[in-house]
């Protein structure tokens, strides 16, 4: 029963880490992302919303929160702190993140915690500059059985132009169960006032299966 509950929660509220990584926010600066994802599932429109924000508290500490909600079904609210571990210069950097919060199913809320180790690499190539982020996490949601183990990959270009590509690959493993995955190729669209729109197609192996539309607004401040 606990494993079934864990699968249901995972299918309904799998968190996205497109915005996280090994980079620290500059002190006093922040970032906000608001997103909505739509899937057509058996002629029923499945809707999920998310809010992610982070703020540079100090040069070695970034604070933030991560909210995810599928109305009437499930969701979570997580506060986190990120701190650097190692800076390898042109070979990349490592950071760690600790998150505490709560998750819910159709009714009750339960505590949850998450530990993440992140690697980030910036690069400059003839075809454009960009970044690569790898996030390995252990997430435990009380009342949902075994912990979730996640390995996510994000890669994108950051040239000063109107359109840039972005690719996200998310995987999740629960003991005794097959690996679940989500692939989201997207386009980042530069707008005014430090705003970027991100439009992508989300393809999932878990519920709701198939391709959905994901639209996000990112803003630096």
PDB file of C-alpha atoms in Angstrom:
ATOM      1  CA  UNK A   1       0.000   0.000   0.000  1.00  0.00           C
ATOM      2  CA  UNK A   2       2.798   2.435   0.875  1.00  0.00           C
ATOM      3  CA  UNK A   3       4.539   1.746  -2.450  1.00  0.00           C
ATOM      4  CA  UNK A   4       1.308   2.362  -4.361  1.00  0.00           C
ATOM      5  CA  UNK A   5       0.880   5.641  -2.482  1.00  0.00           C
ATOM      6  CA  UNK A   6       4.469   6.575  -3.286  1.00  0.00           C
ATOM      7  CA  UNK A   7       3.894   5.959  -6.987  1.00  0.00           C
ATOM      8  CA  UNK A   8       0.722   8.023  -6.973  1.00  0.00           C
ATOM      9  CA  UNK A   9       2.422  10.941  -5.285  1.00  0.00           C
ATOM     10  CA  UNK A  10       5.364  10.704  -7.655  1.00  0.00           C
ATOM     11  CA  UNK A  11       3.136  10.555 -10.727  1.00  0.00           C
ATOM     12  CA  UNK A  12       1.128  13.535  -9.595  1.00  0.00           C
ATOM     13  CA  UNK A  13       3.732  15.855  -8.100  1.00  0.00           C
ATOM     14  CA  UNK A  14       7.148  15.001  -9.552  1.00  0.00           C
ATOM     15  CA  UNK A  15       9.200  18.171  -8.956  1.00  0.00           C
ATOM     16  CA  UNK A  16      11.128  19.900 -11.709  1.00  0.00           C
ATOM     17  CA  UNK A  17      14.626  21.139 -11.110  1.00  0.00           C
ATOM     18  CA  UNK A  18      15.107  23.192 -14.216  1.00  0.00           C
ATOM     19  CA  UNK A  19      16.062  26.241 -12.206  1.00  0.00           C
ATOM     20  CA  UNK A  20      18.333  24.673  -9.585  1.00  0.00           C
ATOM     21  CA  UNK A  21      21.997  23.868  -9.972  1.00  0.00           C
ATOM     22  CA  UNK A  22      25.467  24.443  -8.618  1.00  0.00           C
ATOM     23  CA  UNK A  23      25.491  28.216  -9.116  1.00  0.00           C
ATOM     24  CA  UNK A  24      24.939  30.571  -6.220  1.00  0.00           C
ATOM     25  CA  UNK A  25      22.795  33.681  -6.545  1.00  0.00           C
ATOM     26  CA  UNK A  26      24.696  36.937  -6.239  1.00  0.00           C
ATOM     27  CA  UNK A  27      24.062  38.515  -2.833  1.00  0.00           C
ATOM     28  CA  UNK A  28      20.909  40.627  -2.901  1.00  0.00           C
ATOM     29  CA  UNK A  29      19.727  39.292  -6.278  1.00  0.00           C
ATOM     30  CA  UNK A  30      16.915  36.863  -6.952  1.00  0.00           C
ATOM     31  CA  UNK A  31      15.140  34.690  -9.454  1.00  0.00           C
ATOM     32  CA  UNK A  32      11.466  33.782  -9.878  1.00  0.00           C
ATOM     33  CA  UNK A  33       9.908  31.122 -12.121  1.00  0.00           C
ATOM     34  CA  UNK A  34       6.182  30.447 -12.532  1.00  0.00           C
ATOM     35  CA  UNK A  35       5.042  27.565 -14.719  1.00  0.00           C
ATOM     36  CA  UNK A  36       1.957  25.680 -15.839  1.00  0.00           C
ATOM     37  CA  UNK A  37       1.887  22.230 -17.466  1.00  0.00           C
ATOM     38  CA  UNK A  38      -1.080  20.817 -19.378  1.00  0.00           C
ATOM     39  CA  UNK A  39      -1.601  17.172 -20.369  1.00  0.00           C
ATOM     40  CA  UNK A  40      -4.542  15.607 -22.177  1.00  0.00           C
ATOM     41  CA  UNK A  41      -5.203  12.321 -20.385  1.00  0.00           C
ATOM     42  CA  UNK A  42      -8.109  10.116 -21.521  1.00  0.00           C
ATOM     43  CA  UNK A  43      -9.987  13.208 -22.747  1.00  0.00           C
ATOM     44  CA  UNK A  44      -9.421  14.882 -19.379  1.00  0.00           C
ATOM     45  CA  UNK A  45      -7.219  17.970 -19.118  1.00  0.00           C
ATOM     46  CA  UNK A  46      -4.584  17.460 -16.387  1.00  0.00           C
ATOM     47  CA  UNK A  47      -3.162  20.712 -14.983  1.00  0.00           C
ATOM     48  CA  UNK A  48      -0.161  21.373 -12.761  1.00  0.00           C
ATOM     49  CA  UNK A  49       1.269  24.687 -11.559  1.00  0.00           C
ATOM     50  CA  UNK A  50       4.616  25.470  -9.940  1.00  0.00           C
ATOM     51  CA  UNK A  51       6.357  28.451  -8.358  1.00  0.00           C
ATOM     52  CA  UNK A  52      10.101  28.503  -7.745  1.00  0.00           C
ATOM     53  CA  UNK A  53      12.133  31.352  -6.251  1.00  0.00           C
ATOM     54  CA  UNK A  54      15.637  31.838  -4.909  1.00  0.00           C
ATOM     55  CA  UNK A  55      17.539  34.754  -3.372  1.00  0.00           C
ATOM     56  CA  UNK A  56      21.195  35.364  -2.672  1.00  0.00           C
ATOM     57  CA  UNK A  57      21.393  35.784   1.105  1.00  0.00           C
ATOM     58  CA  UNK A  58      25.198  35.914   1.084  1.00  0.00           C
ATOM     59  CA  UNK A  59      28.017  34.950  -1.294  1.00  0.00           C
ATOM     60  CA  UNK A  60      27.989  31.427   0.147  1.00  0.00           C
ATOM     61  CA  UNK A  61      24.285  30.941   0.867  1.00  0.00           C
ATOM     62  CA  UNK A  62      21.275  30.960  -1.459  1.00  0.00           C
ATOM     63  CA  UNK A  63      17.780  30.572  -0.002  1.00  0.00           C
ATOM     64  CA  UNK A  64      14.577  29.691  -1.800  1.00  0.00           C
ATOM     65  CA  UNK A  65      11.285  27.867  -2.012  1.00  0.00           C
ATOM     66  CA  UNK A  66       9.646  25.409  -4.382  1.00  0.00           C
ATOM     67  CA  UNK A  67       5.853  25.032  -4.640  1.00  0.00           C
ATOM     68  CA  UNK A  68       4.099  22.462  -6.819  1.00  0.00           C
ATOM     69  CA  UNK A  69       0.365  21.871  -6.990  1.00  0.00           C
ATOM     70  CA  UNK A  70      -2.051  19.677  -8.918  1.00  0.00           C
ATOM     71  CA  UNK A  71      -5.410  21.120  -7.744  1.00  0.00           C
ATOM     72  CA  UNK A  72      -7.460  18.768  -5.620  1.00  0.00           C
ATOM     73  CA  UNK A  73      -4.985  15.908  -5.947  1.00  0.00           C
ATOM     74  CA  UNK A  74      -1.493  16.524  -4.613  1.00  0.00           C
ATOM     75  CA  UNK A  75       1.394  18.949  -4.196  1.00  0.00           C
ATOM     76  CA  UNK A  76       4.296  20.061  -2.051  1.00  0.00           C
ATOM     77  CA  UNK A  77       5.894  23.129  -0.474  1.00  0.00           C
ATOM     78  CA  UNK A  78       9.653  23.088   0.136  1.00  0.00           C
ATOM     79  CA  UNK A  79      12.088  25.612   1.645  1.00  0.00           C
ATOM     80  CA  UNK A  80      15.737  25.101   0.762  1.00  0.00           C
ATOM     81  CA  UNK A  81      19.252  26.440   1.270  1.00  0.00           C
ATOM     82  CA  UNK A  82      22.187  26.006  -1.142  1.00  0.00           C
ATOM     83  CA  UNK A  83      25.878  26.360  -0.367  1.00  0.00           C
ATOM     84  CA  UNK A  84      29.023  25.837  -2.463  1.00  0.00           C
ATOM     85  CA  UNK A  85      31.296  22.808  -2.021  1.00  0.00           C
ATOM     86  CA  UNK A  86      34.032  23.242  -4.632  1.00  0.00           C
ATOM     87  CA  UNK A  87      34.901  25.537  -7.531  1.00  0.00           C
ATOM     88  CA  UNK A  88      37.046  23.788 -10.141  1.00  0.00           C
ATOM     89  CA  UNK A  89      37.222  26.825 -12.454  1.00  0.00           C
ATOM     90  CA  UNK A  90      36.966  25.702 -16.096  1.00  0.00           C
ATOM     91  CA  UNK A  91      36.156  22.139 -14.938  1.00  0.00           C
ATOM     92  CA  UNK A  92      32.944  23.226 -13.243  1.00  0.00           C
ATOM     93  CA  UNK A  93      31.655  23.564  -9.695  1.00  0.00           C
ATOM     94  CA  UNK A  94      29.797  21.625  -7.010  1.00  0.00           C
ATOM     95  CA  UNK A  95      27.138  22.744  -4.533  1.00  0.00           C
ATOM     96  CA  UNK A  96      24.826  21.079  -2.014  1.00  0.00           C
ATOM     97  CA  UNK A  97      21.227  21.834  -1.162  1.00  0.00           C
ATOM     98  CA  UNK A  98      19.057  20.950   1.837  1.00  0.00           C
ATOM     99  CA  UNK A  99      15.284  21.255   1.676  1.00  0.00           C
ATOM    100  CA  UNK A 100      12.546  20.880   4.296  1.00  0.00           C
ATOM    101  CA  UNK A 101       8.813  21.104   3.777  1.00  0.00           C
ATOM    102  CA  UNK A 102       5.590  19.162   3.395  1.00  0.00           C
ATOM    103  CA  UNK A 103       3.640  17.266   0.760  1.00  0.00           C
ATOM    104  CA  UNK A 104      -0.005  16.275   0.461  1.00  0.00           C
ATOM    105  CA  UNK A 105      -2.260  13.859  -1.342  1.00  0.00           C
ATOM    106  CA  UNK A 106      -5.983  14.427  -1.838  1.00  0.00           C
ATOM    107  CA  UNK A 107      -6.318  15.248   1.871  1.00  0.00           C
ATOM    108  CA  UNK A 108      -3.556  15.171   4.485  1.00  0.00           C
ATOM    109  CA  UNK A 109      -0.196  16.961   4.605  1.00  0.00           C
ATOM    110  CA  UNK A 110       2.990  15.117   5.686  1.00  0.00           C
ATOM    111  CA  UNK A 111       6.589  16.274   6.285  1.00  0.00           C
ATOM    112  CA  UNK A 112       9.254  15.817   3.590  1.00  0.00           C
ATOM    113  CA  UNK A 113      12.952  16.525   3.197  1.00  0.00           C
ATOM    114  CA  UNK A 114      15.388  16.548   0.305  1.00  0.00           C
ATOM    115  CA  UNK A 115      19.182  16.479  -0.083  1.00  0.00           C
ATOM    116  CA  UNK A 116      20.772  17.433  -3.416  1.00  0.00           C
ATOM    117  CA  UNK A 117      24.311  17.401  -4.784  1.00  0.00           C
ATOM    118  CA  UNK A 118      24.713  19.552  -7.907  1.00  0.00           C
ATOM    119  CA  UNK A 119      27.391  19.906 -10.566  1.00  0.00           C
ATOM    120  CA  UNK A 120      27.451  22.850 -12.953  1.00  0.00           C
ATOM    121  CA  UNK A 121      29.593  23.672 -15.960  1.00  0.00           C
ATOM    122  CA  UNK A 122      29.555  26.789 -18.114  1.00  0.00           C
ATOM    123  CA  UNK A 123      30.971  26.569 -21.608  1.00  0.00           C
ATOM    124  CA  UNK A 124      31.712  28.684 -24.657  1.00  0.00           C
ATOM    125  CA  UNK A 125      31.638  26.984 -28.055  1.00  0.00           C
ATOM    126  CA  UNK A 126      31.764  28.297 -31.626  1.00  0.00           C
ATOM    127  CA  UNK A 127      28.018  27.687 -31.852  1.00  0.00           C
ATOM    128  CA  UNK A 128      27.273  29.520 -28.595  1.00  0.00           C
ATOM    129  CA  UNK A 129      27.862  29.803 -24.857  1.00  0.00           C
ATOM    130  CA  UNK A 130      25.751  27.885 -22.398  1.00  0.00           C
ATOM    131  CA  UNK A 131      25.607  25.678 -19.327  1.00  0.00           C
ATOM    132  CA  UNK A 132      25.223  22.091 -18.171  1.00  0.00           C
ATOM    133  CA  UNK A 133      23.738  21.158 -14.780  1.00  0.00           C
ATOM    134  CA  UNK A 134      23.524  17.714 -13.158  1.00  0.00           C
ATOM    135  CA  UNK A 135      21.497  17.287  -9.950  1.00  0.00           C
ATOM    136  CA  UNK A 136      21.489  14.081  -7.864  1.00  0.00           C
ATOM    137  CA  UNK A 137      18.923  14.051  -5.042  1.00  0.00           C
ATOM    138  CA  UNK A 138      17.418  11.893  -2.344  1.00  0.00           C
ATOM    139  CA  UNK A 139      13.866  12.908  -1.462  1.00  0.00           C
ATOM    140  CA  UNK A 140      11.863  11.362   1.358  1.00  0.00           C
ATOM    141  CA  UNK A 141       8.164  12.001   1.750  1.00  0.00           C
ATOM    142  CA  UNK A 142       6.851  10.606   5.036  1.00  0.00           C
ATOM    143  CA  UNK A 143       3.821   8.406   4.581  1.00  0.00           C
ATOM    144  CA  UNK A 144       4.905   7.479   1.041  1.00  0.00           C
ATOM    145  CA  UNK A 145       7.191   4.495   1.661  1.00  0.00           C
ATOM    146  CA  UNK A 146      10.722   4.328   0.301  1.00  0.00           C
ATOM    147  CA  UNK A 147      12.708   7.472  -0.619  1.00  0.00           C
ATOM    148  CA  UNK A 148      12.876   8.763  -4.184  1.00  0.00           C
ATOM    149  CA  UNK A 149      16.302   8.925  -5.843  1.00  0.00           C
ATOM    150  CA  UNK A 150      16.544  11.481  -8.628  1.00  0.00           C
ATOM    151  CA  UNK A 151      19.122  12.266 -11.296  1.00  0.00           C
ATOM    152  CA  UNK A 152      18.360  15.288 -13.492  1.00  0.00           C
ATOM    153  CA  UNK A 153      20.207  16.859 -16.400  1.00  0.00           C
ATOM    154  CA  UNK A 154      19.666  20.373 -17.759  1.00  0.00           C
ATOM    155  CA  UNK A 155      21.521  21.896 -20.706  1.00  0.00           C
ATOM    156  CA  UNK A 156      20.930  25.150 -22.517  1.00  0.00           C
ATOM    157  CA  UNK A 157      22.444  28.012 -24.451  1.00  0.00           C
ATOM    158  CA  UNK A 158      22.637  31.526 -23.003  1.00  0.00           C
ATOM    159  CA  UNK A 159      23.599  33.714 -25.962  1.00  0.00           C
ATOM    160  CA  UNK A 160      22.342  37.289 -26.058  1.00  0.00           C
ATOM    161  CA  UNK A 161      19.676  36.598 -28.658  1.00  0.00           C
ATOM    162  CA  UNK A 162      15.917  36.314 -28.669  1.00  0.00           C
ATOM    163  CA  UNK A 163      15.644  32.510 -28.862  1.00  0.00           C
ATOM    164  CA  UNK A 164      17.773  29.866 -27.110  1.00  0.00           C
ATOM    165  CA  UNK A 165      17.270  26.084 -26.751  1.00  0.00           C
ATOM    166  CA  UNK A 166      16.880  24.257 -23.441  1.00  0.00           C
ATOM    167  CA  UNK A 167      16.758  20.513 -22.745  1.00  0.00           C
ATOM    168  CA  UNK A 168      15.716  18.865 -19.467  1.00  0.00           C
ATOM    169  CA  UNK A 169      15.946  15.162 -18.598  1.00  0.00           C
ATOM    170  CA  UNK A 170      14.575  14.021 -15.227  1.00  0.00           C
ATOM    171  CA  UNK A 171      14.751  10.487 -13.840  1.00  0.00           C
ATOM    172  CA  UNK A 172      13.379   8.998 -10.619  1.00  0.00           C
ATOM    173  CA  UNK A 173      13.955   5.617  -8.997  1.00  0.00           C
ATOM    174  CA  UNK A 174      12.098   3.956  -6.123  1.00  0.00           C
ATOM    175  CA  UNK A 175      13.393   0.664  -4.716  1.00  0.00           C
ATOM    176  CA  UNK A 176      11.874  -2.297  -6.503  1.00  0.00           C
ATOM    177  CA  UNK A 177      10.301  -0.186  -9.255  1.00  0.00           C
ATOM    178  CA  UNK A 178      11.276   0.780 -12.818  1.00  0.00           C
ATOM    179  CA  UNK A 179      13.041   4.061 -13.496  1.00  0.00           C
ATOM    180  CA  UNK A 180      10.649   6.869 -14.397  1.00  0.00           C
ATOM    181  CA  UNK A 181      11.657   9.640 -16.774  1.00  0.00           C
ATOM    182  CA  UNK A 182      10.554  13.003 -18.131  1.00  0.00           C
ATOM    183  CA  UNK A 183      12.087  14.715 -21.185  1.00  0.00           C
ATOM    184  CA  UNK A 184      11.299  18.360 -21.938  1.00  0.00           C
ATOM    185  CA  UNK A 185      12.832  20.136 -24.935  1.00  0.00           C
ATOM    186  CA  UNK A 186      12.061  23.860 -24.777  1.00  0.00           C
ATOM    187  CA  UNK A 187      12.729  27.250 -26.304  1.00  0.00           C
ATOM    188  CA  UNK A 188      13.699  30.215 -24.099  1.00  0.00           C
ATOM    189  CA  UNK A 189      12.338  33.499 -25.457  1.00  0.00           C
ATOM    190  CA  UNK A 190      13.972  36.718 -24.302  1.00  0.00           C
ATOM    191  CA  UNK A 191      11.563  39.534 -23.399  1.00  0.00           C
ATOM    192  CA  UNK A 192      11.821  42.911 -21.648  1.00  0.00           C
ATOM    193  CA  UNK A 193      12.623  43.694 -17.999  1.00  0.00           C
ATOM    194  CA  UNK A 194      14.818  40.612 -17.355  1.00  0.00           C
ATOM    195  CA  UNK A 195      11.981  38.298 -18.353  1.00  0.00           C
ATOM    196  CA  UNK A 196      12.242  35.067 -20.322  1.00  0.00           C
ATOM    197  CA  UNK A 197       9.384  32.914 -21.544  1.00  0.00           C
ATOM    198  CA  UNK A 198      10.069  29.182 -21.754  1.00  0.00           C
ATOM    199  CA  UNK A 199       7.809  27.032 -23.930  1.00  0.00           C
ATOM    200  CA  UNK A 200       8.350  23.286 -24.087  1.00  0.00           C
ATOM    201  CA  UNK A 201       6.850  19.864 -24.740  1.00  0.00           C
ATOM    202  CA  UNK A 202       6.933  17.559 -21.703  1.00  0.00           C
ATOM    203  CA  UNK A 203       7.030  13.816 -22.415  1.00  0.00           C
ATOM    204  CA  UNK A 204       6.580  11.514 -19.393  1.00  0.00           C
ATOM    205  CA  UNK A 205       6.811   7.773 -18.778  1.00  0.00           C
ATOM    206  CA  UNK A 206       4.636   8.160 -15.655  1.00  0.00           C
ATOM    207  CA  UNK A 207       1.157   9.579 -15.100  1.00  0.00           C
ATOM    208  CA  UNK A 208       0.002  11.510 -17.018  1.00  0.00           C
ATOM    209  CA  UNK A 209       1.803   9.698 -19.851  1.00  0.00           C
ATOM    210  CA  UNK A 210       2.406  11.259 -23.211  1.00  0.00           C
ATOM    211  CA  UNK A 211       3.279  14.748 -24.382  1.00  0.00           C
ATOM    212  CA  UNK A 212       2.058  17.886 -22.637  1.00  0.00           C
ATOM    213  CA  UNK A 213       2.584  21.623 -23.018  1.00  0.00           C
ATOM    214  CA  UNK A 214       4.708  23.455 -20.446  1.00  0.00           C
ATOM    215  CA  UNK A 215       4.819  27.265 -20.299  1.00  0.00           C
ATOM    216  CA  UNK A 216       7.045  29.134 -17.836  1.00  0.00           C
ATOM    217  CA  UNK A 217       7.906  32.723 -17.035  1.00  0.00           C
ATOM    218  CA  UNK A 218      11.391  33.368 -15.628  1.00  0.00           C
ATOM    219  CA  UNK A 219      12.481  36.675 -14.157  1.00  0.00           C
ATOM    220  CA  UNK A 220      15.747  37.852 -12.614  1.00  0.00           C
ATOM    221  CA  UNK A 221      15.597  40.714 -10.115  1.00  0.00           C
TER     222      UNK A 221
END
